[in-house]
Coordinates of N, CA and C and ligand atoms in Angstrom, one line a residue:
M324 N -45.3 67.7 -29.7 CA -45.8 68.8 -28.8 C -47.0 69.5 -29.5
R325 N -48.1 69.5 -28.7 CA -49.3 70.2 -29.2 C -49.6 71.4 -28.3
V326 N -49.6 72.6 -28.9 CA -49.7 73.8 -28.1 C -50.8 74.7 -28.6
V327 N -51.5 75.4 -27.7 CA -52.4 76.5 -28.1 C -52.0 77.8 -27.6
L328 N -52.2 78.9 -28.3 CA -51.9 80.2 -27.9 C -53.1 81.1 -27.7
L329 N -53.2 81.6 -26.5 CA -54.4 82.5 -26.1 C -53.9 83.9 -25.8
G330 N -54.8 84.8 -26.1 CA -54.4 86.2 -25.8 C -55.4 87.2 -26.4
P331 N -55.5 88.4 -25.9 CA -56.4 89.4 -26.5 C -55.9 89.8 -27.8
P332 N -56.7 90.5 -28.6 CA -56.3 91.0 -29.9 C -55.0 91.9 -29.8
A333 N -54.1 91.6 -30.7 CA -52.8 92.4 -30.8 C -51.8 92.1 -29.7
S334 N -52.0 90.9 -29.0 CA -51.1 90.5 -27.9 C -49.9 89.9 -28.5
G335 N -49.9 89.6 -29.8 CA -48.7 89.0 -30.4 C -48.8 87.5 -30.7
K336 N -50.0 87.0 -30.7 CA -50.2 85.6 -30.9 C -49.6 85.1 -32.2
G337 N -49.8 85.9 -33.3 CA -49.3 85.5 -34.6 C -47.8 85.5 -34.6
T338 N -47.1 86.6 -34.1 CA -45.7 86.7 -34.1 C -45.1 85.5 -33.3
Q339 N -45.6 85.4 -32.1 CA -45.0 84.4 -31.2 C -45.4 83.0 -31.6
G340 N -46.5 82.8 -32.2 CA -46.9 81.4 -32.7 C -46.0 81.0 -33.8
R341 N -45.8 81.9 -34.7 CA -44.9 81.5 -35.8 C -43.5 81.2 -35.3
A342 N -43.0 82.1 -34.4 CA -41.6 81.9 -33.9 C -41.5 80.6 -33.2
L343 N -42.5 80.3 -32.4 CA -42.5 79.0 -31.6 C -42.5 77.8 -32.6
A344 N -43.4 77.9 -33.6 CA -43.5 76.8 -34.5 C -42.2 76.6 -35.3
R345 N -41.5 77.7 -35.6 CA -40.2 77.6 -36.3 C -39.2 77.0 -35.4
H346 N -39.1 77.4 -34.2 CA -38.1 76.8 -33.3 C -38.3 75.4 -33.0
T347 N -39.6 75.0 -32.9 CA -39.9 73.6 -32.5 C -40.2 72.7 -33.7
Q348 N -40.2 73.3 -34.9 CA -40.5 72.6 -36.2 C -41.9 72.0 -36.2
Q349 N -42.9 72.8 -35.6 CA -44.3 72.3 -35.6 C -45.0 73.0 -36.7
T350 N -46.2 72.4 -37.0 CA -47.1 73.1 -38.0 C -47.8 74.2 -37.3
Y351 N -48.1 75.3 -38.0 CA -48.7 76.5 -37.4 C -50.0 76.8 -38.0
L352 N -51.0 77.1 -37.2 CA -52.3 77.6 -37.8 C -52.8 78.8 -37.1
S353 N -53.1 79.9 -37.8 CA -53.8 81.0 -37.3 C -55.2 80.9 -37.8
T354 N -56.2 80.7 -36.9 CA -57.6 80.6 -37.4 C -58.1 82.0 -37.9
G355 N -57.5 83.1 -37.3 CA -57.9 84.4 -37.8 C -57.4 84.7 -39.2
A356 N -56.1 84.3 -39.5 CA -55.6 84.5 -40.8 C -56.3 83.6 -41.8
L357 N -56.7 82.4 -41.4 CA -57.4 81.5 -42.3 C -58.8 82.1 -42.7
L358 N -59.4 82.7 -41.7 CA -60.7 83.3 -42.0 C -60.6 84.5 -42.9
R359 N -59.5 85.4 -42.6 CA -59.3 86.5 -43.5 C -59.1 86.1 -44.9
E360 N -58.3 85.1 -45.1 CA -58.0 84.6 -46.4 C -59.3 84.1 -47.1
A361 N -60.1 83.4 -46.3 CA -61.4 82.9 -46.9 C -62.3 84.1 -47.3
V362 N -62.2 85.2 -46.5 CA -63.0 86.4 -46.8 C -62.5 87.0 -48.1
E363 N -61.1 87.1 -48.2 CA -60.5 87.7 -49.4 C -60.9 86.9 -50.6
N364 N -60.9 85.6 -50.5 CA -61.2 84.7 -51.6 C -62.7 84.5 -51.8
Q365 N -63.5 85.1 -50.9 CA -65.0 85.0 -51.0 C -65.5 83.5 -51.1
T366 N -64.8 82.6 -50.4 CA -65.3 81.3 -50.3 C -66.6 81.3 -49.5
E367 N -67.3 80.1 -49.4 CA -68.5 80.0 -48.6 C -68.3 80.4 -47.1
I368 N -67.2 79.8 -46.6 CA -66.8 80.2 -45.2 C -66.6 81.7 -45.1
G369 N -65.8 82.2 -46.1 CA -65.5 83.7 -46.1 C -66.7 84.5 -46.1
Q370 N -67.7 84.1 -46.9 CA -69.0 84.9 -47.0 C -69.7 84.9 -45.7
T371 N -69.7 83.8 -45.0 CA -70.4 83.7 -43.7 C -69.6 84.5 -42.6
A372 N -68.3 84.4 -42.7 CA -67.4 85.0 -41.6 C -67.3 86.6 -41.8
E373 N -67.4 87.1 -43.0 CA -67.1 88.5 -43.3 C -67.9 89.4 -42.4
P374 N -69.3 89.4 -42.3 CA -70.0 90.3 -41.5 C -69.7 90.2 -40.0
I375 N -69.3 88.9 -39.6 CA -69.0 88.7 -38.2 C -67.7 89.3 -37.8
L376 N -66.7 89.2 -38.7 CA -65.4 89.8 -38.5 C -65.5 91.3 -38.5
Q377 N -66.4 91.8 -39.4 CA -66.6 93.3 -39.4 C -67.2 93.8 -38.1
R378 N -68.0 93.0 -37.5 CA -68.6 93.5 -36.2 C -67.6 93.3 -35.0
G379 N -66.5 92.6 -35.2 CA -65.6 92.3 -34.1 C -66.1 91.2 -33.2
E380 N -67.0 90.3 -33.7 CA -67.5 89.2 -32.9 C -66.8 87.9 -33.2
Y381 N -67.1 86.9 -32.4 CA -66.5 85.6 -32.7 C -67.4 84.8 -33.7
V382 N -66.7 84.1 -34.5 CA -67.4 83.2 -35.5 C -68.0 82.0 -34.6
S383 N -69.1 81.4 -35.1 CA -69.8 80.4 -34.3 C -68.9 79.2 -34.0
D384 N -69.2 78.6 -32.8 CA -68.5 77.4 -32.5 C -68.6 76.2 -33.5
P385 N -69.8 75.9 -34.0 CA -69.9 74.8 -34.9 C -69.1 75.0 -36.2
L386 N -69.1 76.3 -36.7 CA -68.3 76.6 -37.9 C -66.8 76.4 -37.5
M387 N -66.4 77.0 -36.4 CA -64.9 77.0 -36.1 C -64.5 75.5 -35.8
C388 N -65.3 74.7 -35.1 CA -64.9 73.4 -34.8 C -64.9 72.5 -36.1
S389 N -65.7 72.8 -37.1 CA -65.7 72.0 -38.3 C -64.4 72.5 -39.1
I390 N -64.1 73.7 -39.1 CA -62.8 74.2 -39.8 C -61.6 73.5 -39.1
L391 N -61.6 73.4 -37.8 CA -60.5 72.8 -37.1 C -60.4 71.3 -37.4
A392 N -61.6 70.6 -37.4 CA -61.6 69.2 -37.6 C -61.0 68.9 -38.9
D393 N -61.3 69.7 -39.9 CA -60.8 69.5 -41.3 C -59.3 69.8 -41.3
W394 N -58.9 70.8 -40.6 CA -57.4 71.2 -40.6 C -56.6 70.1 -39.9
L395 N -57.1 69.7 -38.7 CA -56.4 68.7 -37.9 C -56.3 67.4 -38.7
Q396 N -57.3 67.0 -39.4 CA -57.2 65.8 -40.1 C -56.1 65.8 -41.2
R397 N -55.9 67.0 -41.8 CA -54.9 67.1 -42.8 C -53.5 67.4 -42.3
N398 N -53.5 68.0 -41.0 CA -52.1 68.5 -40.6 C -51.6 67.9 -39.3
D399 N -52.3 67.0 -38.6 CA -51.8 66.5 -37.4 C -50.6 65.5 -37.8
S400 N -49.5 65.7 -37.1 CA -48.4 64.8 -37.3 C -47.7 64.5 -36.0
E401 N -46.7 63.6 -36.0 CA -45.9 63.3 -34.8 C -45.4 64.6 -34.2
K402 N -45.0 65.5 -35.1 CA -44.3 66.7 -34.6 C -45.3 67.7 -33.8
G403 N -46.5 67.5 -34.1 CA -47.5 68.4 -33.4 C -47.8 69.7 -34.1
W404 N -48.4 70.6 -33.4 CA -48.8 71.9 -34.0 C -48.9 73.0 -32.9
V405 N -48.9 74.2 -33.5 CA -49.2 75.4 -32.7 C -50.5 76.0 -33.2
L406 N -51.5 76.1 -32.4 CA -52.8 76.7 -32.8 C -52.8 78.1 -32.2
D407 N -52.9 79.1 -33.1 CA -53.0 80.5 -32.7 C -54.4 81.0 -32.9
G408 N -55.1 81.2 -31.7 CA -56.5 81.7 -31.8 C -57.5 80.6 -31.7
F409 N -57.2 79.4 -31.4 CA -58.1 78.3 -31.2 C -57.6 77.4 -30.1
P410 N -58.4 77.1 -29.0 CA -59.8 77.5 -28.8 C -60.0 78.9 -28.2
R411 N -61.1 79.5 -28.6 CA -61.4 80.8 -28.0 C -62.6 80.8 -27.1
T412 N -63.3 79.6 -27.1 CA -64.5 79.5 -26.2 C -64.4 78.1 -25.5
M413 N -65.2 78.0 -24.5 CA -65.2 76.7 -23.8 C -65.7 75.5 -24.7
P414 N -66.8 75.7 -25.5 CA -67.2 74.6 -26.4 C -66.0 74.2 -27.3
Q415 N -65.2 75.2 -27.8 CA -64.1 74.9 -28.7 C -63.0 74.1 -27.9
A416 N -62.8 74.5 -26.6 CA -61.8 73.8 -25.8 C -62.3 72.3 -25.6
Q417 N -63.6 72.2 -25.4 CA -64.2 70.8 -25.2 C -64.0 70.0 -26.5
F418 N -64.2 70.6 -27.6 CA -64.0 69.9 -28.9 C -62.6 69.4 -29.0
L419 N -61.6 70.3 -28.7 CA -60.2 69.9 -28.8 C -59.9 68.8 -27.9
D420 N -60.4 68.9 -26.6 CA -60.2 67.8 -25.7 C -60.7 66.5 -26.2
N421 N -61.9 66.5 -26.8 CA -62.5 65.3 -27.3 C -61.6 64.7 -28.5
W422 N -61.2 65.6 -29.4 CA -60.4 65.2 -30.5 C -59.1 64.6 -30.1
L423 N -58.5 65.2 -29.1 CA -57.2 64.6 -28.6 C -57.5 63.3 -27.9
G424 N -58.5 63.3 -27.0 CA -58.8 62.1 -26.2 C -59.1 60.9 -27.1
E425 N -59.8 61.1 -28.2 CA -60.1 60.0 -29.1 C -58.9 59.4 -29.7
R426 N -57.8 60.2 -29.7 CA -56.6 59.7 -30.4 C -55.5 59.4 -29.3
Q427 N -55.9 59.3 -28.1 CA -54.9 59.2 -26.9 C -53.8 60.2 -27.0
L428 N -54.1 61.4 -27.4 CA -53.1 62.5 -27.4 C -53.5 63.5 -26.3
R429 N -52.5 64.4 -26.0 CA -52.8 65.4 -25.0 C -52.2 66.7 -25.4
L430 N -52.8 67.8 -24.8 CA -52.2 69.1 -25.1 C -51.1 69.3 -24.2
H431 N -49.9 69.8 -24.8 CA -48.7 70.0 -24.0 C -48.8 71.2 -23.1
A432 N -49.3 72.3 -23.8 CA -49.4 73.6 -23.0 C -50.3 74.6 -23.7
A433 N -50.9 75.4 -22.9 CA -51.7 76.6 -23.3 C -50.9 77.8 -22.9
I434 N -50.5 78.6 -23.9 CA -49.7 79.8 -23.6 C -50.6 81.0 -23.6
S435 N -50.7 81.7 -22.5 CA -51.5 82.9 -22.5 C -50.6 84.2 -22.5
L436 N -50.8 85.0 -23.5 CA -50.0 86.2 -23.6 C -50.7 87.4 -23.0
D437 N -50.0 88.1 -22.1 CA -50.5 89.2 -21.3 C -49.9 90.5 -21.8
V438 N -50.8 91.5 -22.1 CA -50.4 92.8 -22.5 C -51.4 93.8 -22.0
P439 N -51.0 94.9 -21.3 CA -52.0 95.9 -20.8 C -52.9 96.4 -21.9
F440 N -54.1 96.8 -21.5 CA -55.1 97.2 -22.5 C -54.6 98.4 -23.4
E441 N -54.1 99.4 -22.7 CA -53.6 100.6 -23.4 C -52.6 100.3 -24.5
E442 N -51.7 99.4 -24.1 CA -50.7 99.0 -25.1 C -51.3 98.2 -26.3
L443 N -52.3 97.4 -26.0 CA -52.9 96.7 -27.1 C -53.6 97.7 -28.1
L444 N -54.2 98.7 -27.5 CA -54.9 99.7 -28.3 C -53.9 100.4 -29.2
S445 N -52.7 100.7 -28.7 CA -51.7 101.5 -29.5 C -51.1 100.5 -30.5
R446 N -51.0 99.2 -30.2 CA -50.4 98.3 -31.2 C -51.4 98.1 -32.4
V447 N -52.7 98.0 -32.1 CA -53.7 97.8 -33.1 C -53.6 99.0 -34.2
S448 N -53.4 100.2 -33.7 CA -53.4 101.3 -34.6 C -52.2 101.3 -35.6
G449 N -51.1 100.6 -35.2 CA -50.0 100.6 -36.1 C -49.8 99.2 -36.8
R450 N -50.7 98.3 -36.6 CA -50.5 97.0 -37.1 C -50.8 96.8 -38.6
V451 N -49.9 96.0 -39.2 CA -50.1 95.7 -40.6 C -49.9 94.2 -40.8
E452 N -50.6 93.7 -41.9 CA -50.5 92.3 -42.2 C -50.2 92.1 -43.7
C453 N -49.5 91.1 -44.1 CA -49.2 90.8 -45.5 C -50.2 89.8 -46.0
P454 N -50.9 90.2 -47.1 CA -51.9 89.2 -47.6 C -51.3 88.1 -48.4
V455 N -50.0 88.1 -48.6 CA -49.3 87.1 -49.4 C -48.8 86.0 -48.4
C456 N -48.0 86.4 -47.5 CA -47.4 85.3 -46.6 C -48.0 85.4 -45.2
R457 N -48.9 86.3 -44.9 CA -49.6 86.5 -43.6 C -48.7 86.9 -42.5
W458 N -47.5 87.5 -42.9 CA -46.7 88.1 -41.8 C -47.5 89.2 -41.2
S459 N -47.3 89.4 -39.9 CA -48.0 90.5 -39.2 C -47.0 91.2 -38.3
G460 N -47.1 92.5 -38.3 CA -46.2 93.3 -37.4 C -46.6 94.7 -37.4
Q461 N -45.7 95.6 -37.0 CA -46.0 97.0 -36.9 C -45.6 97.7 -38.2
R462 N -46.2 98.9 -38.5 CA -45.9 99.6 -39.7 C -44.4 100.0 -39.7
S463 N -43.8 100.2 -38.5 CA -42.4 100.5 -38.5 C -41.5 99.3 -38.9
D464 N -42.0 98.1 -38.9 CA -41.2 96.9 -39.3 C -41.1 96.8 -40.9
L465 N -42.0 97.6 -41.6 CA -42.0 97.4 -43.1 C -40.7 97.9 -43.7
T466 N -40.4 97.5 -44.9 CA -39.3 97.9 -45.7 C -39.4 99.4 -46.0
R467 N -38.3 100.0 -46.6 CA -38.3 101.4 -46.9 C -39.4 101.7 -47.9
S468 N -39.7 100.8 -48.8 CA -40.8 101.0 -49.7 C -42.2 100.5 -49.2
N469 N -42.3 100.4 -47.9 CA -43.5 100.0 -47.3 C -44.0 98.6 -47.7
R470 N -43.1 97.7 -47.9 CA -43.5 96.3 -48.3 C -43.2 95.4 -47.1
C471 N -43.8 94.2 -47.2 CA -43.6 93.2 -46.2 C -42.1 92.8 -46.0
P472 N -41.6 92.8 -44.8 CA -40.1 92.5 -44.6 C -39.8 91.0 -44.9
Q473 N -40.8 90.2 -45.0 CA -40.6 88.8 -45.2 C -40.6 88.4 -46.6
C474 N -41.6 88.9 -47.4 CA -41.8 88.4 -48.8 C -41.9 89.6 -49.8
D475 N -41.8 90.8 -49.3 CA -41.9 92.0 -50.1 C -43.4 92.2 -50.6
G476 N -44.3 91.5 -50.0 CA -45.7 91.7 -50.4 C -46.3 93.0 -50.0
P477 N -47.5 93.4 -50.5 CA -48.1 94.7 -50.2 C -48.8 94.7 -48.8
A478 N -48.0 94.7 -47.7 CA -48.6 94.7 -46.4 C -49.5 95.9 -46.2
H479 N -50.6 95.7 -45.5 CA -51.5 96.8 -45.2 C -52.3 96.5 -43.8
S480 N -53.0 97.5 -43.4 CA -53.8 97.4 -42.1 C -54.9 96.4 -42.3
R481 N -55.2 95.7 -41.2 CA -56.3 94.8 -41.2 C -57.6 95.5 -41.2
K482 N -58.6 95.1 -41.9 CA -59.9 95.8 -41.9 C -60.5 95.9 -40.6
D483 N -60.3 94.9 -39.7 CA -60.9 94.8 -38.4 C -60.1 95.6 -37.3
D484 N -59.0 96.3 -37.7 CA -58.2 96.9 -36.7 C -58.5 98.4 -36.4
D485 N -59.8 98.7 -36.5 CA -60.1 100.1 -36.0 C -60.4 100.0 -34.5
P486 N -60.3 101.2 -33.8 CA -60.5 101.1 -32.3 C -61.8 100.5 -31.8
E487 N -62.9 100.8 -32.6 CA -64.2 100.4 -32.2 C -64.3 98.8 -32.3
N488 N -63.8 98.3 -33.4 CA -63.8 96.9 -33.6 C -62.9 96.2 -32.6
F489 N -61.8 96.8 -32.3 CA -60.8 96.3 -31.3 C -61.5 96.1 -30.0
R490 N -62.3 97.2 -29.6 CA -63.0 97.1 -28.3 C -64.0 96.0 -28.2
S491 N -64.7 95.8 -29.3 CA -65.6 94.7 -29.4 C -64.9 93.3 -29.3
R492 N -63.8 93.2 -30.0 CA -63.0 91.9 -29.9 C -62.5 91.7 -28.5
Y493 N -62.1 92.8 -27.9 CA -61.5 92.7 -26.5 C -62.6 92.2 -25.6
Q494 N -63.9 92.7 -25.8 CA -65.0 92.3 -24.9 C -65.3 90.8 -25.2
E495 N -65.2 90.4 -26.4 CA -65.5 88.9 -26.7 C -64.4 88.1 -26.0
Y496 N -63.2 88.6 -26.0 CA -62.1 87.9 -25.4 C -62.4 87.7 -23.9
E497 N -62.7 88.8 -23.3 CA -63.0 88.8 -21.8 C -64.2 87.8 -21.5
R498 N -65.2 87.9 -22.3 CA -66.4 87.1 -22.0 C -66.2 85.6 -22.3
F499 N -65.6 85.3 -23.5 CA -65.5 83.9 -23.9 C -64.2 83.2 -23.7
T500 N -63.1 84.0 -23.8 CA -61.7 83.3 -23.8 C -61.1 83.3 -22.4
V501 N -61.4 84.3 -21.6 CA -60.8 84.3 -20.2 C -61.2 83.0 -19.5
P502 N -62.5 82.5 -19.7 CA -62.8 81.2 -19.0 C -62.0 80.1 -19.6
V503 N -61.5 80.2 -20.8 CA -60.7 79.1 -21.4 C -59.3 79.1 -20.7
V504 N -58.8 80.4 -20.5 CA -57.5 80.5 -19.8 C -57.6 79.9 -18.4
T505 N -58.7 80.2 -17.7 CA -59.0 79.6 -16.3 C -59.0 78.1 -16.4
Y506 N -59.7 77.6 -17.4 CA -59.8 76.1 -17.6 C -58.4 75.5 -17.7
Y507 N -57.6 76.1 -18.5 CA -56.3 75.5 -18.7 C -55.4 75.6 -17.5
R508 N -55.6 76.7 -16.7 CA -54.9 76.9 -15.5 C -55.3 75.7 -14.5
E509 N -56.6 75.5 -14.4 CA -57.0 74.4 -13.6 C -56.5 73.0 -14.0
E510 N -56.4 72.9 -15.3 CA -55.8 71.6 -15.9 C -54.3 71.5 -15.6
G511 N -53.7 72.6 -15.2 CA -52.3 72.6 -14.9 C -51.4 72.7 -16.1
I512 N -51.9 73.2 -17.2 CA -51.0 73.3 -18.4 C -50.9 74.7 -18.9
L513 N -51.3 75.7 -18.1 CA -51.2 77.1 -18.5 C -49.8 77.6 -18.3
I514 N -49.3 78.3 -19.3 CA -48.1 79.0 -19.2 C -48.4 80.5 -19.5
K515 N -48.2 81.4 -18.5 CA -48.6 82.8 -18.6 C -47.3 83.6 -18.9
V516 N -47.3 84.4 -20.0 CA -46.1 85.1 -20.4 C -46.5 86.6 -20.5
S517 N -45.7 87.5 -19.9 CA -45.9 88.9 -20.2 C -45.3 89.2 -21.5
A518 N -46.2 89.7 -22.4 CA -45.8 89.9 -23.8 C -45.5 91.4 -24.2
S519 N -45.1 92.2 -23.2 CA -44.8 93.6 -23.5 C -43.4 93.8 -23.8
A520 N -42.6 92.8 -23.5 CA -41.1 92.9 -23.8 C -40.9 92.8 -25.3
P521 N -39.7 93.1 -25.8 CA -39.4 93.0 -27.3 C -39.6 91.5 -27.7
K522 N -40.0 91.4 -29.0 CA -40.5 90.1 -29.5 C -39.5 88.9 -29.2
P523 N -38.2 89.1 -29.5 CA -37.3 88.0 -29.2 C -37.2 87.6 -27.8
A524 N -37.4 88.5 -26.9 CA -37.3 88.2 -25.4 C -38.6 87.4 -25.0
V525 N -39.7 87.8 -25.6 CA -41.0 87.0 -25.4 C -40.8 85.6 -25.9
T526 N -40.3 85.4 -27.1 CA -40.1 84.1 -27.7 C -39.2 83.3 -26.7
K527 N -38.1 83.9 -26.3 CA -37.2 83.2 -25.4 C -37.9 82.7 -24.1
E528 N -38.7 83.6 -23.6 CA -39.4 83.2 -22.3 C -40.4 82.1 -22.6
I529 N -41.1 82.1 -23.7 CA -42.0 81.1 -24.0 C -41.2 79.7 -24.1
L530 N -40.1 79.8 -24.9 CA -39.4 78.5 -25.1 C -38.8 78.0 -23.7
R531 N -38.4 79.0 -22.9 CA -37.9 78.6 -21.6 C -39.0 77.9 -20.8
Q532 N -40.2 78.5 -20.7 CA -41.2 77.9 -19.9 C -41.8 76.6 -20.5
I533 N -41.8 76.5 -21.8 CA -42.4 75.3 -22.4 C -41.6 74.1 -22.3
T534 N -40.3 74.3 -22.0 CA -39.4 73.1 -21.9 C -39.3 72.7 -20.4
Q535 N -40.0 73.5 -19.5 CA -40.0 73.1 -18.1 C -41.3 72.4 -17.8
P536 N -41.3 71.4 -16.9 CA -42.5 70.7 -16.6 C -43.5 71.6 -15.9
T537 N -44.8 71.5 -16.3 CA -45.8 72.3 -15.7 C -46.3 71.6 -14.4
S538 N -46.9 72.4 -13.5 CA -47.3 71.8 -12.2 C -48.7 71.1 -12.4
Ligands
AMP632 P1 -57.2 87.0 -34.9 O1 -56.4 87.0 -36.2 O2 -56.7 85.8 -34.1 O3 -57.2 88.3 -34.2 O4 -58.7 86.7 -35.3 C1 -59.5 87.6 -36.1 C2 -60.9 87.3 -35.9 O5 -61.2 86.0 -36.4 C3 -61.5 87.2 -34.5 O6 -61.8 88.5 -34.0 C4 -62.7 86.4 -34.7 O7 -63.8 87.2 -35.2 C5 -62.3 85.4 -35.7 N1 -61.8 84.1 -35.1 C6 -60.5 83.6 -35.2 N2 -60.4 82.5 -34.5 C7 -61.6 82.3 -33.9 C8 -62.2 81.3 -33.1 N3 -61.4 80.2 -32.6 N4 -63.4 81.4 -32.7 C9 -64.2 82.4 -33.1 N5 -63.8 83.3 -33.9 C10 -62.5 83.3 -34.3

């Protein structure tokens, strides 16, 4: 099963993507987490991506597609994968279609997470991420000593999670990613899930819909 997760910033792609990959034993990739790690390690990709992430813009399609080509080559297996945050633009969706087509593979589903704008804004202000295991959640999920609940790492806010940056990322989402959602709807593989419910209920709904045939 090969699945992509789409949704505006703070819609829960990371949380739901990891949960889905765990339940279905698929490999998971968050392109956002990969870029943040590259920035932290100041690799060549990280140095290119850093100012773009700071502005809340999307990284260029050629760079993202080359990162994906490399990752897919190393990680594609019979079990498939869950891609969180790729594709985000139509050229990226085209790249993925070509990559799959060349291997006689297909995308099983595109999951679109829906959360009202005001709720996204409030989630962003309380969001924290662990730089060690890349767990992401709300400040209220941290341990009593303010550590990551998964690995006890020093979880902290993401640099790009201020309201101004969030608005810019949301605009990028509306401009470039909403057309991708429409494209997958037309392809008949879109699964739309309201992601305002508690996390386990959202995971359950995704699993329920993903095991049903799409129209
Ligand atoms: P995320 O962790 O999914 O919220 O992604 C954080 C940031 O990484 C985004 O706001 C973009 O700047 C960048 N990014 C992640 N994935 C992509 C992608 N597929 N295309 C372009 N930029 C991306």
